[in-house]
Amino acid sequence: MALSQRLQLRQTQSLVMTPQLLQAIKLLQLSHLDLSAYVEGELERNPLLERDSGDEPGVPEPNGADAAPAVAEAPAGPRDAAEEWMADAADTSRSSIEDRLGGTALDNVFPDESGPGLSRLAEERPAGYSEWSAVGNGGRDDDDYNLEAFVAAEPTLADHLAEQLALAVTDPAERMIGQYLLDMVNEAGYLAGDPAEVAEKLGCPPERVEAVLATLQTFNPSGVCARNLAECLAIQLRENDRFDPAMQALVANLDLLAKRDIAGLKRKCGVSDEDIADMIAEIRRLDPKPGLRFGTTTVQPVVPDVFVRQAPDGSFIIELNSDTLPKVLVNQTYYARVAGRAKKDTEKSYLSDCLQSAAWLVRALDQRAKTILKVASEIVRQQDAFLTHGVEHLRPLNLKTVADAISMHESTVSRVTANKYMATPRGTFELKFFFTSAIAAADGGEAHSAEAVRHRIKQLIDAETPDDVLSDDTIVEKLRAAGIDIARRTVAKYREAMRIPSSVQRRRDKQMKAAVV
C-alpha cells in the first residue's frame, strides 16, 4: 500500500466548549451566595464592570468653591416659645451666658476657673462641633451607624468554662492542666481525650489530672467534661441527689433503655413497674449534651430564589427574587474615555478583553435568570395539585419531562435545580424536592409520587396506638388497599429514611410512654 500526502477539505459540526460557555454553565449551577461572591470577584478584577445601584440619574453633585448648598428659606413670621428657647440656648457667647444668669459674671459663678480660659471654651467651639451636634451620634453619619456593632457577642462554651476555671483553681500547674483539658472538650460538652494520655504529655501524675478533671466536672452546665453519656447523666443525678443504687444500675445499663427492654431493666435495678417508670422519666429530664446550649454555629437562613403566590383566579404567579440577582452594568463611558488614550497594543488588547468579558457576564446573568424562571414555571405547572391540596397530591416528575416541555437539555435543568429554592404557599422547598420517582398504582391507574407515599406511611405510623402497632407487612396491605402497589422492602427503606424505628421498637416505646404517663 503506497503512502502519499494530499490536501482534503471536510465539513463537520462539533460543540466547542468556549470559555464563555463554560462560564455560563458554571453560573447556572451556582447558588445565590456563590454567585454573589463570584460577581464580587469580577467587579474587583474587571474595571469596566460596575454595580447597578438602581438609582435614577440626577444632577451630579458640584465640586469646588462655586458649589453652594441650596437652602430653602422659610417665610419670616412669629416664633413660638420653643424656637426662641432653642435660639437662646444656641448662643454661647460670654455676654449671653451672663445675661441668662441674671447679670452674674462668670468669674463669680466658677471661681476656680479663670475668666479668659472659660471665655475661650465658651466662644471657641472645637472643630467638628457643629457636625457632631447635627448628627447626634458621636460624629458618625447615619449611614455609617451600625447598631449591630454594639450587640454583645454570644459567650462560647470555652469562654464560660475558662471563667470558672480561673475562679475554682488557684494553683498555676493545676490551672494549666485544667486549661489543657478544657481545650479537649467538644461542642457537646464531652471530654474528647484520655486523661492518662494528658498526664503522659504533661509529665504529671495521672492522679493529679483526675483530680483536676473532677473539679472541672463540677462546673456549669451540669454534666460538662464527662467522658461518656453514662458519666454525664451520673454527674447530673448526683447534683440532684438522685444517684441511688437503683439509678446507678439504670445508668450502667443504658443499652437496655435504648432497646426499650423494660423487663430487663427491672431485673437489673430490682424495682417495680411504677419505680422504673419514675426513673426513666427522671433520665428523660436530664440533658445528654449540656454543651449545645452554648452553640455558636451560625445558622444561615434559606433565601428563596423564586417566589410563588396564588392569584385571585386560582392560578399561580411566579417571580424571581430580585435580592438574589446581582446587578452589574458595563461602563461604556469609561471604556470610551480610556480606549481613546490607549497607545500600546497590550493596553488595547486588555481593554478589549475586559469589555468582552464584562458584556458576556451581563448576558450570562440575564440568561441565567430567564432559565431559572422558565424551569420554575414548568415545575409549578406540573405540581399545581401539590401547591393547591398538599403533599398527598405530589405527582411523580423527572428531569426529562421538564426538559422536553421547555425544549432544554436534561443537564441544563439539573444545573438550574441545584442549590435553588422556591417559596410557595406550602413552604420553602428546594427545586429538587419536586422531582420524585413514580410508584405504580395497584389498579393500573395514575402512578403515585414517592414523596406522597412516604407521607402516607408516616400518617399511618403516627395514628398507631400502643395496642395496635403496624408492621411493615400490614402497612403494605393498607397501601395496596388505597391503590398503591409497593413492596415490603420499599416500605422498610422509606421508614428507615424517615428515622422511624421498627414495629417492635415502636411498640416498646409506646408502652413505656404509656407507663410513664
PDB file of C-alpha atoms in Angstrom, residues 157 181-193 223-233 236 287-291:
ATOM      1  CA  LEU A 157     -18.617  27.123  75.964  1.00  0.00           C
ATOM      2  CA  LEU A 181      -8.375  19.508  79.437  1.00  0.00           C
ATOM      3  CA  LEU A 182     -10.844  22.252  78.525  1.00  0.00           C
ATOM      4  CA  ASP A 183      -9.232  22.539  75.114  1.00  0.00           C
ATOM      5  CA  MET A 184     -10.220  18.903  74.542  1.00  0.00           C
ATOM      6  CA  VAL A 185     -13.927  19.477  75.312  1.00  0.00           C
ATOM      7  CA  ASN A 186     -16.070  19.264  72.175  1.00  0.00           C
ATOM      8  CA  GLU A 187     -19.117  21.382  71.380  1.00  0.00           C
ATOM      9  CA  ALA A 188     -21.452  18.862  73.058  1.00  0.00           C
ATOM     10  CA  GLY A 189     -19.575  19.299  76.361  1.00  0.00           C
ATOM     11  CA  TYR A 190     -17.771  15.933  76.403  1.00  0.00           C
ATOM     12  CA  LEU A 191     -14.071  15.389  77.027  1.00  0.00           C
ATOM     13  CA  ALA A 192     -12.700  14.021  73.761  1.00  0.00           C
ATOM     14  CA  GLY A 193      -9.303  12.883  75.091  1.00  0.00           C
ATOM     15  CA  GLY A 223     -22.652  17.227  83.163  1.00  0.00           C
ATOM     16  CA  VAL A 224     -19.914  19.054  81.299  1.00  0.00           C
ATOM     17  CA  CYS A 225     -16.444  17.490  80.851  1.00  0.00           C
ATOM     18  CA  ALA A 226     -17.875  13.967  81.083  1.00  0.00           C
ATOM     19  CA  ARG A 227     -16.134  11.221  79.129  1.00  0.00           C
ATOM     20  CA  ASN A 228     -19.293   9.396  78.030  1.00  0.00           C
ATOM     21  CA  LEU A 229     -23.058   9.577  78.275  1.00  0.00           C
ATOM     22  CA  ALA A 230     -23.278   7.450  81.427  1.00  0.00           C
ATOM     23  CA  GLU A 231     -20.836   9.706  83.281  1.00  0.00           C
ATOM     24  CA  CYS A 232     -22.678  12.825  82.049  1.00  0.00           C
ATOM     25  CA  LEU A 233     -26.002  11.539  83.388  1.00  0.00           C
ATOM     26  CA  GLN A 236     -26.367  15.461  86.823  1.00  0.00           C
ATOM     27  CA  ASP A 287     -29.525  16.977  79.308  1.00  0.00           C
ATOM     28  CA  PRO A 288     -27.433  14.442  77.353  1.00  0.00           C
ATOM     29  CA  LYS A 289     -25.458  17.202  75.572  1.00  0.00           C
ATOM     30  CA  PRO A 290     -25.033  20.088  78.025  1.00  0.00           C
ATOM     31  CA  GLY A 291     -22.572  21.989  75.854  1.00  0.00           C
TER      32      GLY A 291
END
